[in-house]
């Protein structure tokens, strides 16, 4: 019989419970927090990529006074990002020019998605937040090591530096596509095409690899 | 070197050989057969030219990054469809059918009478039209091979089966709808509604293009890339329709004059009806809608162009133009993404035209029995074509996948499916480096 991982005694689990408890205390009554924590440990803690489903549960069943997207973002911030990086979203982080030490393709990705987020934010800050949330959701479901995912999610979320890791080309292309699809949902395909075109143009001035991500 | 004689001089010389004496000396039956054949083949060629019209109309209404894909679908569905119809469709539709349900011979037609080949040629063009209606509706998000598979099944089975009921047989027996008096002269229902209902099924299975509707269902305009091509496509279809309806007599006869006049009136009134409806709704008068309006008019007079007076043809077209605008709005309300308006134009207006053929059947207007039969025919077309096409598209979706991948929608199907670009000089703002 395969060994079952005892996640409740995992030090990461205790840390997550604490972080979750801190978050829920600001949103629910003490009874609500206890019930929500029970549901988390029973149904979601052991499932990879279950944050969106848990966010949905909190909004629908516990009546958390947040939208699904915002709830999901808060969960990502509290449960997945290292404690030092928690805090308000740093909008400027996405637009920063990546260091030359960053692998070429990651650099191209950061430049392209950064330009896209910046353009999106100029037009409508709420849309930029929604787009970040879409990208975080896509990154969360990607097959990545925990460390690589945390770095990527932190950058996409706007609360971490540019990830100095070499990511798979297919994954980065998928994320660029998720950004385009997110723009389609927000504003429709003609605007999404225009925004992507302009972002490619801007990013290409600094990095020749950009079109490999399209 | 001697100068080449001009072409008109050669033509005049050739005509001089066809003297009345020469004609009189020919067997009248043979002459009639020759004339009928020339008429059928010429009009068949005109119907084939409609494929070009559809290609221009549909590609013009799509974005530049999908133009080649749309043209490829229009160009090749008639290639695959030709053999599907020859192998299976023609026999099912026109073969001997003693019980009036399905033809049982004339599959893979060969060693046949000369006129049979002309009929097969003409009917093959009709079958291609029924299939190609679907391509525009599903444009910009449908996998090329999935579409081709669908068009083969439509040409080889779905269209011919209903055709057998309404038009069969050419050899023995009569289709059951034809037996009860169903009138559809050139195929408002047989060709166009069947194509339209297949398109509706495809739209439901494939879903809307990414971002076509907002979060609250509000439709977002996705403009086509070449409205000049839309207008040219409209003109070509209009011209081709003279062959579509005129050729449906299958013989060179005096009644052709009324048929093509009614065809022209239907198209003109359709465009006017659309313009009037847009003005009534205080909407901008759009070229795309106006071209679609004329095609709606053409579709609607197709059933009754041989049996109604020009005044009624005009009225039929006018209503069709208005109905097209209303049904396009209804489609958007239901969040159905039909890129070129194939369902309103061909499905809905085909049904209306078939009803109008019963209402305005000259000289017995508004005969309730005839109208009832027409309604039975319209409903039968829907009951047959829509579920069978839905099942077919669903099966395609589950096996080879009907919908192109999301990344293909982003890159455009021209690159994703064909590795080509329609307009390489000025396209490529957000394209992968390989194709840029």
XYZ file of C-alpha atoms in Angstrom:
650
model
C 0.000 0.000 0.000
C 1.337 3.420 -0.870
C 2.297 5.593 2.081
C -0.100 8.471 2.743
C 1.593 11.782 3.367
C 0.729 13.046 6.851
C 0.298 16.660 5.791
C -1.069 17.766 9.159
C 2.348 17.200 10.713
C 4.150 18.937 7.876
C 5.815 22.147 9.218
C 4.593 23.886 6.024
C 1.033 22.963 6.952
C 1.224 24.615 10.385
C 2.695 27.722 8.815
C -0.124 27.795 6.261
C -2.760 27.360 8.995
C -1.309 30.343 10.846
C -1.222 32.462 7.722
C -4.752 31.456 6.821
C -5.984 32.107 10.321
C -4.486 35.629 10.218
C -6.246 36.319 6.949
C -9.597 34.874 7.990
C -9.659 36.764 11.289
C -9.952 39.997 9.352
C -12.871 38.646 7.350
C -14.957 36.335 9.562
C -16.251 35.958 13.095
C -14.232 33.661 15.453
C -16.722 30.807 14.844
C -16.516 31.415 11.117
C -12.721 31.306 11.263
C -12.775 27.981 13.097
C -15.258 26.470 10.644
C -13.369 27.781 7.630
C -10.083 26.399 8.985
C -11.706 23.006 9.518
C -12.960 22.975 5.939
C -9.496 23.994 4.732
C -7.660 21.221 6.571
C -10.299 18.615 5.740
C -11.027 19.332 2.050
C -8.397 21.585 0.539
C -5.020 21.600 2.326
C -3.825 18.389 0.733
C -5.030 19.263 -2.780
C -2.533 21.042 -4.997
C -3.929 24.086 -6.756
C -7.099 24.148 -4.645
C -6.897 27.821 -3.690
C -9.440 28.981 -6.246
C -11.923 26.342 -5.122
C -11.353 27.309 -1.485
C -11.768 30.987 -2.367
C -15.044 30.086 -4.021
C -16.119 28.166 -0.900
C -15.270 31.129 1.344
C -17.191 33.583 -0.811
C -20.247 31.412 -1.398
C -20.586 29.390 1.800
C -18.994 31.629 4.427
C -20.167 34.936 2.948
C -16.736 36.555 2.994
C -17.239 40.210 1.977
C -14.855 39.976 -0.983
C -15.205 39.101 -4.654
C -13.939 35.703 -5.784
C -10.964 37.195 -7.590
C -9.859 39.324 -4.656
C -10.330 36.430 -2.226
C -8.174 34.248 -4.409
C -5.494 36.922 -4.608
C -5.484 37.313 -0.836
C -5.152 33.556 -0.364
C -2.234 33.447 -2.790
C -0.533 36.296 -0.947
C -0.968 34.795 2.482
C -0.438 31.116 1.782
C 2.038 30.961 -1.019
C 4.311 33.952 -0.810
C 7.095 34.010 1.757
C 6.194 36.041 4.824
C 8.674 38.775 3.997
C 6.913 39.474 0.730
C 3.383 39.729 2.079
C 1.862 43.142 2.001
C 0.416 45.636 -0.423
C 0.719 44.973 -4.123
C 3.724 46.693 -5.600
C 2.416 47.783 -8.947
C 5.770 49.088 -10.052
C 7.425 45.700 -9.567
C 5.975 44.327 -12.760
C 7.200 47.187 -14.883
C 10.783 47.112 -13.658
C 13.415 46.229 -16.238
C 14.830 42.792 -15.487
C 18.462 42.371 -14.732
C 20.775 41.095 -17.483
C 21.548 38.064 -15.295
C 17.989 36.818 -15.765
C 17.834 34.015 -18.372
C 16.988 35.352 -21.849
C 13.566 33.813 -22.184
C 12.480 34.740 -18.674
C 13.706 38.250 -19.396
C 11.647 38.328 -22.608
C 8.613 37.076 -20.677
C 9.022 39.660 -17.938
C 9.424 42.449 -20.453
C 6.441 41.355 -22.504
C 4.024 40.645 -19.665
C 5.303 43.685 -17.776
C 4.567 45.895 -20.787
C 1.160 44.280 -21.139
C 0.313 44.830 -17.456
C 1.589 48.396 -17.572
C -0.508 49.216 -20.647
C -3.477 47.504 -19.083
C -2.992 49.445 -15.825
C -2.804 52.750 -17.686
C -6.159 52.045 -19.263
C -7.878 50.630 -16.191
C -6.158 49.717 -12.895
C -8.946 47.293 -11.990
C -8.421 45.467 -15.265
C -4.709 45.167 -14.487
C -5.550 43.580 -11.137
C -7.920 41.175 -12.845
C -5.267 40.286 -15.392
C -2.718 39.654 -12.632
C -5.201 37.387 -10.926
C -5.718 35.456 -14.175
C -1.969 35.043 -14.593
C -1.498 33.983 -10.982
C -4.252 31.411 -11.439
C -2.544 30.076 -14.577
C 0.852 29.935 -12.835
C -0.661 28.142 -9.858
C -1.840 25.243 -12.007
C 1.456 24.936 -13.908
C 3.755 22.017 -13.227
C 6.617 23.723 -11.404
C 8.728 23.215 -8.327
C 7.376 25.026 -5.299
C 10.267 27.495 -5.226
C 9.983 28.320 -8.920
C 6.241 28.757 -8.619
C 6.511 31.028 -5.600
C 8.969 33.281 -7.371
C 6.859 33.445 -10.503
C 3.606 33.995 -8.632
C 5.212 36.692 -6.506
C 6.338 38.574 -9.587
C 3.033 38.140 -11.383
C 1.228 39.264 -8.263
C 3.341 42.389 -8.199
C 4.863 41.704 -4.819
C 8.175 40.119 -5.709
C 11.235 40.787 -7.820
C 11.849 39.461 -11.299
C 12.395 35.699 -11.003
C 15.972 34.897 -11.965
C 15.101 31.372 -13.029
C 14.991 29.652 -16.408
C 11.408 28.622 -17.035
C 10.202 26.257 -19.700
C 9.441 28.012 -22.999
C 6.077 26.269 -23.358
C 5.034 27.402 -19.879
C 5.948 31.015 -20.558
C 4.116 30.900 -23.891
C 1.086 29.501 -22.102
C 1.192 32.372 -19.624
C 1.446 34.946 -22.409
C -1.534 33.287 -24.018
C -3.397 33.391 -20.707
C -2.703 37.142 -20.599
C -4.053 37.563 -24.139
C -7.109 35.450 -23.303
C -7.607 37.542 -20.145
C -7.520 40.719 -22.227
C -10.017 39.168 -24.641
C -12.365 38.517 -21.750
C -11.874 42.027 -20.385
C -12.110 44.079 -23.553
C -12.677 41.795 -26.517
C -10.323 40.353 -29.146
C -9.581 43.490 -31.229
C -8.318 45.379 -28.141
C -6.427 42.297 -26.934
C -4.682 42.000 -30.302
C -3.786 45.695 -30.273
C -2.473 45.585 -26.710
C -0.421 42.468 -27.336
C 0.972 43.940 -30.547
C 1.997 47.140 -28.781
C 3.511 45.213 -25.861
C 5.504 43.012 -28.245
C 6.758 46.114 -30.019
C 7.852 47.717 -26.742
C 9.475 44.578 -25.324
C 11.261 43.767 -28.558
C 13.312 46.929 -28.295
C 15.044 45.426 -25.254
C 15.029 41.718 -25.985
C 15.145 39.798 -29.242
C 13.579 36.625 -27.816
C 10.102 38.034 -27.330
C 8.487 36.438 -30.376
C 9.411 32.970 -29.186
C 6.714 33.449 -26.585
C 3.906 34.096 -29.077
C 4.273 37.511 -89.049
C 0.569 37.981 -89.879
C -1.454 39.995 -87.358
C -3.848 37.908 -85.219
C -7.532 38.420 -86.149
C -9.434 40.048 -83.308
C -11.593 37.749 -81.135
C -14.977 39.345 -82.128
C -14.200 38.647 -85.784
C -13.576 34.980 -84.992
C -16.799 34.777 -83.008
C -18.793 36.341 -85.855
C -17.260 33.849 -88.278
C -18.308 30.964 -86.038
C -21.861 32.282 -85.760
C -22.156 32.415 -89.555
C -21.858 28.639 -89.651
C -24.954 28.282 -87.397
C -27.488 29.147 -90.082
C -31.231 28.437 -89.754
C -30.758 25.745 -92.383
C -28.080 24.084 -90.318
C -30.324 24.160 -87.259
C -33.304 22.774 -89.187
C -31.198 19.930 -90.502
C -30.411 18.856 -86.923
C -32.628 16.387 -85.048
C -34.887 18.606 -82.823
C -34.585 16.240 -79.877
C -30.805 16.229 -80.148
C -30.769 19.998 -80.455
C -32.959 20.352 -77.377
C -30.697 18.000 -75.454
C -27.684 20.014 -76.542
C -29.304 23.282 -75.512
C -30.428 21.847 -72.167
C -26.948 20.543 -71.553
C -25.348 23.877 -72.394
C -27.799 25.639 -70.079
C -27.264 23.168 -67.228
C -23.489 23.171 -67.488
C -23.249 26.960 -67.846
C -25.501 27.563 -64.865
C -23.632 24.865 -62.940
C -20.443 26.821 -63.596
C -22.166 29.950 -62.302
C -23.131 28.066 -59.131
C -19.515 26.977 -58.780
C -18.485 30.622 -59.050
C -20.629 31.231 -55.959
C -17.900 29.425 -53.999
C -15.648 32.365 -54.850
C -18.386 34.696 -53.652
C -18.674 32.855 -50.353
C -14.893 32.830 -49.953
C -14.642 36.597 -50.424
C -17.708 37.380 -48.336
C -16.645 35.190 -45.426
C -12.946 36.016 -45.424
C -13.728 39.728 -45.644
C -15.854 39.475 -42.528
C -13.079 37.687 -40.636
C -9.935 39.209 -39.189
C -6.809 39.366 -41.354
C -5.127 36.656 -39.290
C -7.860 34.160 -40.212
C -8.477 35.120 -43.852
C -6.449 32.321 -45.429
C -8.103 29.714 -43.238
C -11.569 30.851 -44.296
C -10.591 30.853 -47.967
C -8.977 27.429 -47.627
C -12.169 26.034 -46.150
C -14.244 27.453 -48.996
C -11.728 26.361 -51.602
C -11.384 22.802 -50.390
C -14.834 21.867 -49.075
C -16.021 21.673 -52.665
C -13.036 19.466 -53.524
C -13.719 16.875 -50.834
C -17.471 17.390 -51.152
C -17.440 16.690 -54.898
C -16.267 13.142 -54.341
C -18.496 12.587 -51.297
C -21.507 13.648 -53.354
C -20.469 11.549 -56.347
C -19.795 8.482 -54.215
C -22.799 8.680 -51.912
C -24.865 11.859 -51.986
C -26.133 11.783 -55.558
C -27.352 8.204 -55.231
C -29.081 8.882 -51.893
C -30.708 12.027 -53.229
C -31.656 11.168 -56.790
C -31.306 7.402 -57.144
C -34.360 5.173 -57.563
C -36.530 5.596 -54.489
C -39.728 3.555 -54.714
C -40.754 4.364 -51.118
C -39.851 8.054 -51.309
C -37.296 7.955 -48.516
C -33.824 7.339 -49.920
C -32.251 6.673 -53.297
C -30.815 3.203 -53.804
C -28.643 3.426 -56.918
C -26.563 5.828 -59.017
C -23.751 5.793 -56.461
C -20.321 6.445 -58.037
C -22.086 7.380 -61.265
C -20.394 6.016 -64.386
C -21.405 4.491 -67.738
C -24.508 6.652 -67.616
C -26.582 8.761 -70.012
C -24.964 12.015 -71.124
C -27.597 14.141 -69.337
C -26.918 12.303 -66.089
C -23.395 13.672 -66.062
C -24.715 17.202 -66.569
C -27.198 16.706 -63.735
C -24.515 15.294 -61.458
C -22.258 18.259 -62.252
C -25.029 20.774 -61.519
C -26.170 19.028 -58.341
C -22.589 18.682 -57.097
C -22.346 22.459 -57.154
C -25.547 22.691 -55.109
C -24.198 20.259 -52.541
C -21.029 22.327 -52.234
C -23.144 25.399 -51.533
C -25.016 23.673 -48.697
C -21.737 22.686 -47.060
C -19.922 25.966 -47.506
C -22.647 27.900 -45.667
C -21.322 26.362 -42.462
C -17.745 27.582 -42.891
C -18.554 31.260 -42.374
C -20.609 30.612 -39.267
C -17.787 28.695 -37.590
C -14.968 30.911 -38.855
C -11.999 32.019 -36.754
C -12.073 29.230 -34.157
C -12.689 25.928 -35.952
C -10.032 23.345 -36.669
C -9.521 22.984 -40.434
C -9.681 19.182 -40.595
C -12.665 19.073 -38.277
C -14.507 21.419 -40.614
C -13.546 19.403 -43.704
C -14.774 16.210 -42.034
C -18.049 17.933 -41.237
C -18.455 19.253 -44.748
C -17.912 15.762 -46.197
C -20.688 14.370 -43.993
C -23.011 17.255 -44.857
C -22.388 16.875 -48.590
C -22.491 13.090 -48.553
C -25.339 12.426 -46.117
C -27.190 15.248 -44.327
C -27.989 17.354 -47.384
C -28.810 14.474 -49.748
C -31.161 12.753 -47.297
C -33.404 15.800 -47.011
C -32.939 16.418 -50.732
C -34.261 12.926 -51.422
C -37.463 13.728 -49.531
C -38.036 17.063 -51.256
C -36.572 16.548 -54.730
C -36.049 12.824 -55.242
C -36.017 10.916 -57.406
C -34.756 11.618 -60.915
C -35.109 7.993 -61.943
C -37.983 6.233 -60.168
C -40.232 7.107 -57.253
C -41.010 10.435 -55.616
C -39.735 11.859 -52.334
C -42.390 11.822 -49.609
C -42.372 15.585 -49.173
C -42.651 16.094 -52.918
C -45.581 13.651 -52.938
C -47.568 15.769 -50.490
C -46.958 18.881 -52.602
C -43.942 20.532 -50.995
C -42.554 23.307 -53.209
C -38.940 24.316 -53.031
C -37.943 25.160 -56.567
C -34.204 25.775 -56.167
C -33.622 25.026 -52.527
C -34.488 27.753 -50.003
C -34.955 24.900 -47.580
C -33.222 21.971 -49.280
C -29.930 23.834 -49.711
C -30.004 26.968 -47.582
C -32.041 26.136 -44.499
C -30.321 22.760 -44.231
C -26.949 24.532 -44.449
C -28.137 27.151 -41.952
C -29.368 24.597 -39.417
C -26.110 22.667 -39.736
C -24.312 25.954 -39.068
C -26.452 26.540 -35.970
C -25.544 23.099 -34.639
C -21.868 23.807 -35.274
C -22.077 27.169 -33.518
C -23.574 25.528 -30.436
C -20.908 22.847 -30.284
C -17.878 25.019 -31.043
C -18.898 27.974 -28.843
C -18.204 31.674 -29.390
C -14.830 33.184 -30.222
C -12.777 34.171 -27.174
C -14.058 37.466 -25.830
C -16.938 37.767 -28.329
C -19.311 38.360 -25.423
C -18.581 40.326 -22.283
C -19.137 39.030 -18.745
C -22.778 40.127 -18.834
C -23.393 38.734 -22.280
C -22.957 42.033 -24.094
C -21.781 41.347 -27.651
C -18.475 42.863 -28.718
C -17.939 43.781 -32.325
C -15.091 41.982 -34.046
C -14.800 43.815 -37.350
C -13.886 42.035 -40.550
C -10.663 42.992 -42.268
C -11.833 43.752 -45.815
C -15.255 45.172 -46.528
C -14.431 45.631 -50.198
C -14.049 41.888 -50.435
C -17.397 41.463 -48.649
C -19.102 43.625 -51.275
C -17.355 41.843 -54.151
C -18.374 38.506 -52.642
C -21.955 39.774 -52.467
C -21.901 40.773 -56.139
C -20.466 37.397 -57.176
C -23.102 35.541 -55.178
C -25.822 37.668 -56.732
C -24.511 36.843 -60.223
C -24.079 33.169 -59.375
C -27.648 33.025 -58.088
C -28.970 33.636 -61.614
C -27.394 30.277 -62.405
C -28.531 28.732 -59.123
C -32.195 29.545 -59.698
C -32.195 29.760 -63.485
C -30.434 26.425 -63.843
C -32.893 24.687 -61.547
C -35.292 24.369 -64.479
C -32.717 21.793 -65.685
C -33.865 22.629 -69.220
C -33.564 25.670 -71.469
C -37.116 27.017 -71.425
C -39.032 30.288 -71.642
C -39.821 30.368 -67.893
C -36.217 31.245 -67.100
C -36.918 34.939 -67.692
C -39.344 35.202 -64.790
C -37.104 33.118 -62.576
C -34.038 35.336 -62.962
C -36.113 38.519 -62.754
C -37.638 37.315 -59.485
C -34.163 36.389 -58.306
C -32.919 39.898 -59.017
C -35.951 41.497 -57.373
C -35.533 39.329 -54.304
C -31.906 40.380 -53.867
C -32.588 44.055 -54.435
C -35.576 44.059 -52.088
C -33.576 42.148 -49.479
C -30.935 44.861 -49.402
C -33.617 47.562 -49.230
C -35.418 45.688 -46.451
C -32.226 45.535 -44.413
C -31.521 49.231 -44.929
C -35.111 50.082 -43.940
C -34.898 47.907 -40.830
C -31.624 49.501 -39.776
C -33.167 52.947 -40.183
C -36.246 51.863 -38.231
C -34.040 50.651 -35.408
C -32.009 53.868 -35.661
C -28.913 51.793 -36.223
C -26.110 52.728 -38.639
C -26.643 51.472 -42.183
C -23.843 48.939 -42.464
C -22.371 47.569 -45.665
C -21.964 44.082 -44.199
C -25.610 43.986 -43.142
C -26.763 45.355 -46.506
C -24.812 42.698 -48.432
C -26.218 40.057 -46.085
C -29.671 41.543 -46.700
C -29.380 41.032 -50.450
C -28.254 37.451 -49.881
C -31.161 36.928 -47.483
C -33.429 38.164 -50.281
C -31.807 35.763 -52.738
C -32.185 32.846 -50.339
C -35.830 33.671 -49.734
C -36.917 33.865 -53.390
C -35.099 30.660 -54.259
C -38.051 28.456 -53.288
C -40.759 30.337 -55.159
C -38.980 32.193 -57.959
C -40.555 29.938 -60.576
C -44.062 30.097 -59.153
C -44.565 33.652 -57.896
C -45.113 37.003 -59.567
C -42.413 39.707 -59.446
C -44.425 41.793 -56.978
C -44.473 38.891 -54.546
C -40.797 38.174 -55.145
C -40.074 41.758 -54.171
C -42.215 41.433 -51.043
C -40.560 38.124 -50.119
C -37.109 39.676 -50.419
C -38.119 42.793 -48.491
C -39.384 40.764 -45.538
C -36.292 38.559 -45.686
C -34.014 41.597 -45.414
C -35.892 42.779 -42.329
C -36.071 39.313 -40.824
C -32.331 38.919 -41.265
C -31.619 41.973 -39.092
C -34.075 40.839 -36.418
C -32.761 37.290 -36.296
C -29.136 38.477 -36.173
C -30.049 40.458 -33.066
C -31.817 37.447 -31.587
C -28.699 35.338 -32.174
C -26.552 37.869 -30.332
C -29.081 37.996 -27.511
C -28.697 34.227 -27.184
C -24.885 34.606 -27.203
C -24.545 32.652 -30.429
C -21.483 33.711 -32.357
C -22.194 33.473 -36.075
C -19.312 35.296 -37.788
C -21.058 35.980 -41.105
C -24.722 35.678 -40.134
C -25.184 32.318 -41.870
C -28.040 31.186 -39.635
C -30.175 34.335 -40.073
C -29.430 34.569 -43.801
C -29.657 30.929 -44.840
C -31.536 29.178 -42.036
C -34.193 31.712 -41.068
C -34.652 33.413 -44.442
C -34.626 30.035 -46.185
C -37.522 28.982 -43.972
C -39.348 32.256 -44.624
C -38.803 31.921 -48.394
C -40.216 28.403 -48.367
C -43.283 29.639 -46.534
C -43.578 32.548 -48.984
C -43.454 30.091 -51.893
C -46.637 28.557 -50.501
C -48.291 31.862 -49.671
C -47.622 33.464 -53.054
C -48.013 30.441 -55.308
C -49.503 31.950 -58.482
C -52.349 32.055 -59.233
C -53.647 30.343 -56.063
C -52.432 32.723 -53.388
C -52.703 31.923 -49.685
C -53.934 28.367 -50.170
C -54.039 26.988 -46.591
C -53.347 23.398 -47.649
C -50.247 24.411 -49.586
C -49.058 26.626 -46.750
C -49.499 23.749 -44.275
C -47.429 21.481 -46.504
C -44.739 24.144 -46.683
C -44.680 24.389 -42.887
C -44.322 20.607 -42.673
C -41.369 20.778 -45.049
C -39.709 23.628 -43.116
C -40.102 21.810 -39.793
C -38.887 18.525 -41.272
C -35.726 20.207 -42.532
C -34.983 21.507 -39.046
C -35.875 18.251 -37.305
C -33.564 16.332 -39.625
C -30.668 18.701 -40.212
C -30.173 20.288 -36.798
C -29.955 17.176 -34.574
C -27.990 15.150 -37.116
C -25.495 17.983 -37.596
C -25.283 18.490 -33.829
C -24.483 14.807 -33.323
C -21.942 14.936 -36.122
C -20.176 18.028 -34.730
C -20.260 16.560 -31.234
C -18.675 13.350 -32.521
C -16.025 15.357 -34.364
C -15.395 17.395 -31.228
C -14.921 14.272 -29.131
C -12.607 12.608 -31.637
C -10.469 15.053 -33.613
C -11.572 18.204 -31.780
C -13.783 20.795 -33.445
C -12.347 23.860 -31.792
C -8.878 25.121 -32.561
C -6.613 25.575 -29.528
C -6.691 28.910 -27.715
C -3.161 29.733 -28.829
C -4.318 29.240 -32.439
C -6.989 31.880 -31.884
C -4.324 34.219 -30.559
C -1.890 33.621 -33.420
C -4.639 33.379 -36.029
C -5.665 30.226 -37.847
C -3.689 31.226 -40.948
C -0.446 30.622 -39.111
C -1.669 27.963 -36.705
C -3.330 25.757 -39.313
C -1.624 26.590 -42.610
C 1.669 28.299 -41.766
C 0.804 31.106 -44.135
C -0.119 34.732 -43.889
C -2.685 36.578 -45.966
C -0.960 39.940 -45.872
C 2.721 39.444 -44.984
C 3.786 42.984 -45.863
C 1.782 44.682 -43.174
C 0.782 41.865 -40.857
C 2.882 40.435 -38.072
C 2.546 42.858 -35.189
C 2.064 40.078 -32.665
C 3.102 36.953 -34.517
C 5.515 34.188 -33.730
C 8.956 34.811 -35.270
C 8.753 31.817 -37.633
C 5.932 33.294 -39.664
C 6.574 36.971 -39.179
